[in-house]
Structures are given as C-alpha cells and as structure tokens.
PDB file of C-alpha atoms in Angstrom:
ATOM      1  CA  UNK A   1      88.906  88.178 103.755  1.00  0.00           C
ATOM      2  CA  UNK A   2      88.544  91.187 101.445  1.00  0.00           C
ATOM      3  CA  UNK A   3      86.642  89.060  98.938  1.00  0.00           C
ATOM      4  CA  UNK A   4      83.676  88.679 101.305  1.00  0.00           C
ATOM      5  CA  UNK A   5      83.342  92.352 102.308  1.00  0.00           C
ATOM      6  CA  UNK A   6      80.724  94.582 100.693  1.00  0.00           C
ATOM      7  CA  UNK A   7      82.246  96.925  98.099  1.00  0.00           C
ATOM      8  CA  UNK A   8      81.535 100.080 100.110  1.00  0.00           C
ATOM      9  CA  UNK A   9      83.266  98.675 103.198  1.00  0.00           C
ATOM     10  CA  UNK A  10      86.306  97.742 101.071  1.00  0.00           C
ATOM     11  CA  UNK A  11      86.443 101.289  99.671  1.00  0.00           C
ATOM     12  CA  UNK A  12      86.174 102.807 103.152  1.00  0.00           C
ATOM     13  CA  UNK A  13      88.824 100.495 104.575  1.00  0.00           C
ATOM     14  CA  UNK A  14      91.337 101.120 101.794  1.00  0.00           C
ATOM     15  CA  UNK A  15      90.719 104.881 102.002  1.00  0.00           C
ATOM     16  CA  UNK A  16      91.429 104.741 105.749  1.00  0.00           C
ATOM     17  CA  UNK A  17      94.648 102.795 105.149  1.00  0.00           C
ATOM     18  CA  UNK A  18      95.726 105.466 102.642  1.00  0.00           C
ATOM     19  CA  UNK A  19      94.861 108.213 105.148  1.00  0.00           C
ATOM     20  CA  UNK A  20      96.935 106.803 108.013  1.00  0.00           C
ATOM     21  CA  UNK A  21     100.017 105.732 106.058  1.00  0.00           C
ATOM     22  CA  UNK A  22     102.933 108.135 105.821  1.00  0.00           C
ATOM     23  CA  UNK A  23     103.822 109.416 102.342  1.00  0.00           C
ATOM     24  CA  UNK A  24     105.663 106.602 100.632  1.00  0.00           C
ATOM     25  CA  UNK A  25     103.992 104.022 102.898  1.00  0.00           C
ATOM     26  CA  UNK A  26     103.004 100.708 101.383  1.00  0.00           C
ATOM     27  CA  UNK A  27     100.040  98.400 101.691  1.00  0.00           C
ATOM     28  CA  UNK A  28     100.079  94.718 100.740  1.00  0.00           C
ATOM     29  CA  UNK A  29      96.852  92.763 100.412  1.00  0.00           C
ATOM     30  CA  UNK A  30      96.905  88.992  99.955  1.00  0.00           C
ATOM     31  CA  UNK A  31      93.609  87.287  99.259  1.00  0.00           C
ATOM     32  CA  UNK A  32      91.932  84.624  97.192  1.00  0.00           C
ATOM     33  CA  UNK A  33      91.244  85.060  93.520  1.00  0.00           C
ATOM     34  CA  UNK A  34      87.651  85.149  92.300  1.00  0.00           C
ATOM     35  CA  UNK A  35      86.941  81.970  90.330  1.00  0.00           C
ATOM     36  CA  UNK A  36      86.915  82.701  86.624  1.00  0.00           C
ATOM     37  CA  UNK A  37      85.551  80.483  83.954  1.00  0.00           C
ATOM     38  CA  UNK A  38      87.149  80.039  80.588  1.00  0.00           C
ATOM     39  CA  UNK A  39      85.860  78.206  77.568  1.00  0.00           C
ATOM     40  CA  UNK A  40      88.258  75.335  78.221  1.00  0.00           C
ATOM     41  CA  UNK A  41      87.923  75.069  81.996  1.00  0.00           C
ATOM     42  CA  UNK A  42      85.078  75.712  84.479  1.00  0.00           C
ATOM     43  CA  UNK A  43      85.773  77.797  87.570  1.00  0.00           C
ATOM     44  CA  UNK A  44      87.188  75.796  90.460  1.00  0.00           C
ATOM     45  CA  UNK A  45      85.880  77.110  93.786  1.00  0.00           C
ATOM     46  CA  UNK A  46      88.501  77.687  96.471  1.00  0.00           C
ATOM     47  CA  UNK A  47      86.002  77.787  99.321  1.00  0.00           C
ATOM     48  CA  UNK A  48      82.278  77.806  99.845  1.00  0.00           C
ATOM     49  CA  UNK A  49      81.860  81.387 101.094  1.00  0.00           C
ATOM     50  CA  UNK A  50      80.311  84.277  99.185  1.00  0.00           C
ATOM     51  CA  UNK A  51      82.259  85.842  96.324  1.00  0.00           C
ATOM     52  CA  UNK A  52      81.712  89.576  96.275  1.00  0.00           C
ATOM     53  CA  UNK A  53      85.047  90.070  94.505  1.00  0.00           C
ATOM     54  CA  UNK A  54      88.567  88.736  94.306  1.00  0.00           C
ATOM     55  CA  UNK A  55      92.095  90.042  94.516  1.00  0.00           C
ATOM     56  CA  UNK A  56      91.729  90.897  90.811  1.00  0.00           C
ATOM     57  CA  UNK A  57      89.413  93.761  91.806  1.00  0.00           C
ATOM     58  CA  UNK A  58      91.726  95.362  94.365  1.00  0.00           C
ATOM     59  CA  UNK A  59      94.054  97.374  92.056  1.00  0.00           C
ATOM     60  CA  UNK A  60      91.162  99.612  90.999  1.00  0.00           C
ATOM     61  CA  UNK A  61      90.194 100.208  94.634  1.00  0.00           C
ATOM     62  CA  UNK A  62      93.771 101.125  95.567  1.00  0.00           C
ATOM     63  CA  UNK A  63      94.014 103.511  92.633  1.00  0.00           C
ATOM     64  CA  UNK A  64      90.722 105.175  93.578  1.00  0.00           C
ATOM     65  CA  UNK A  65      92.060 105.688  97.133  1.00  0.00           C
ATOM     66  CA  UNK A  66      95.135 107.489  95.788  1.00  0.00           C
ATOM     67  CA  UNK A  67      97.728 104.717  95.873  1.00  0.00           C
ATOM     68  CA  UNK A  68     100.393 104.702  93.166  1.00  0.00           C
ATOM     69  CA  UNK A  69     102.984 102.179  91.977  1.00  0.00           C
ATOM     70  CA  UNK A  70     100.321  99.475  92.130  1.00  0.00           C
ATOM     71  CA  UNK A  71     101.467  95.954  91.343  1.00  0.00           C
ATOM     72  CA  UNK A  72      99.624  92.661  91.521  1.00  0.00           C
ATOM     73  CA  UNK A  73     100.173  89.041  90.703  1.00  0.00           C
ATOM     74  CA  UNK A  74     100.055  85.424  91.769  1.00  0.00           C
ATOM     75  CA  UNK A  75     101.730  84.077  94.875  1.00  0.00           C
ATOM     76  CA  UNK A  76     104.777  81.923  94.195  1.00  0.00           C
ATOM     77  CA  UNK A  77     107.040  80.240  96.724  1.00  0.00           C
ATOM     78  CA  UNK A  78     110.151  78.799  95.131  1.00  0.00           C
ATOM     79  CA  UNK A  79     108.941  76.797  92.157  1.00  0.00           C
ATOM     80  CA  UNK A  80     105.422  76.372  93.546  1.00  0.00           C
ATOM     81  CA  UNK A  81     102.683  78.645  92.275  1.00  0.00           C
ATOM     82  CA  UNK A  82      99.425  79.122  94.158  1.00  0.00           C
ATOM     83  CA  UNK A  83      96.880  80.155  91.491  1.00  0.00           C
ATOM     84  CA  UNK A  84      94.040  80.428  94.029  1.00  0.00           C
ATOM     85  CA  UNK A  85      95.626  83.364  95.831  1.00  0.00           C
ATOM     86  CA  UNK A  86      97.233  86.585  94.739  1.00  0.00           C
ATOM     87  CA  UNK A  87      98.495  89.913  95.952  1.00  0.00           C
ATOM     88  CA  UNK A  88      98.163  93.608  95.259  1.00  0.00           C
ATOM     89  CA  UNK A  89     100.569  96.246  96.569  1.00  0.00           C
ATOM     90  CA  UNK A  90     100.422 100.012  96.424  1.00  0.00           C
ATOM     91  CA  UNK A  91     102.373 103.016  97.677  1.00  0.00           C
ATOM     92  CA  UNK A  92     100.984 106.271  99.041  1.00  0.00           C
ATOM     93  CA  UNK A  93     101.983 109.379  97.134  1.00  0.00           C
ATOM     94  CA  UNK A  94     103.898 112.356  98.493  1.00  0.00           C
ATOM     95  CA  UNK A  95     102.062 114.648 100.862  1.00  0.00           C
ATOM     96  CA  UNK A  96     100.567 117.704  99.173  1.00  0.00           C
TER      97      UNK A  96
END
C-alpha cells in the first residue's frame, strides 16, 4: 500500500520505523512496482488505484531515513517471477 501514500507520509512512516528498530534491525517492504513504459512495450497497469510511486522509489526513502545495506529486487518464488511486485530491505545502523 506504500505506492498510494503521499510522499511526506511515506517519509514520516519510514523515519518512525528507523527510530523504533534496534541497531541492526531490518525492515522489509513488499509492494507493487510503478508501471514503466519502454519504447517496445506500453506500461501494463497492475490495478486501477492511484500511482504516487512504486517499490522502485523506496530505496531512496530508506537511505534518507538512515538505513544501510539496502537491497531491492523482484519477487521470485521457485522458477516463477512476479514482475508486478518487488521488495526493498534495509538495516538500521549502529547506535551513536
């Protein structure tokens, strides 16, 4: 549901997650990807709701909130890939 939240609310929510996690704590966000158009293929909508962003935008938000070791990618189960959804994961840094 992150893709439908206003940007400021996403920033506030991720900052709060970073605040309450212990040092070395991890967050995992799974959400839909924002449709992207290429020259060879038009964007295929996953749903009819608003698109404020997609999972592709989350790594920058995690980094801005102080998360490190940020990884992201597509969701795969066995040999099946789900291109419409993806993940981003980050770890909180050591306590200062």
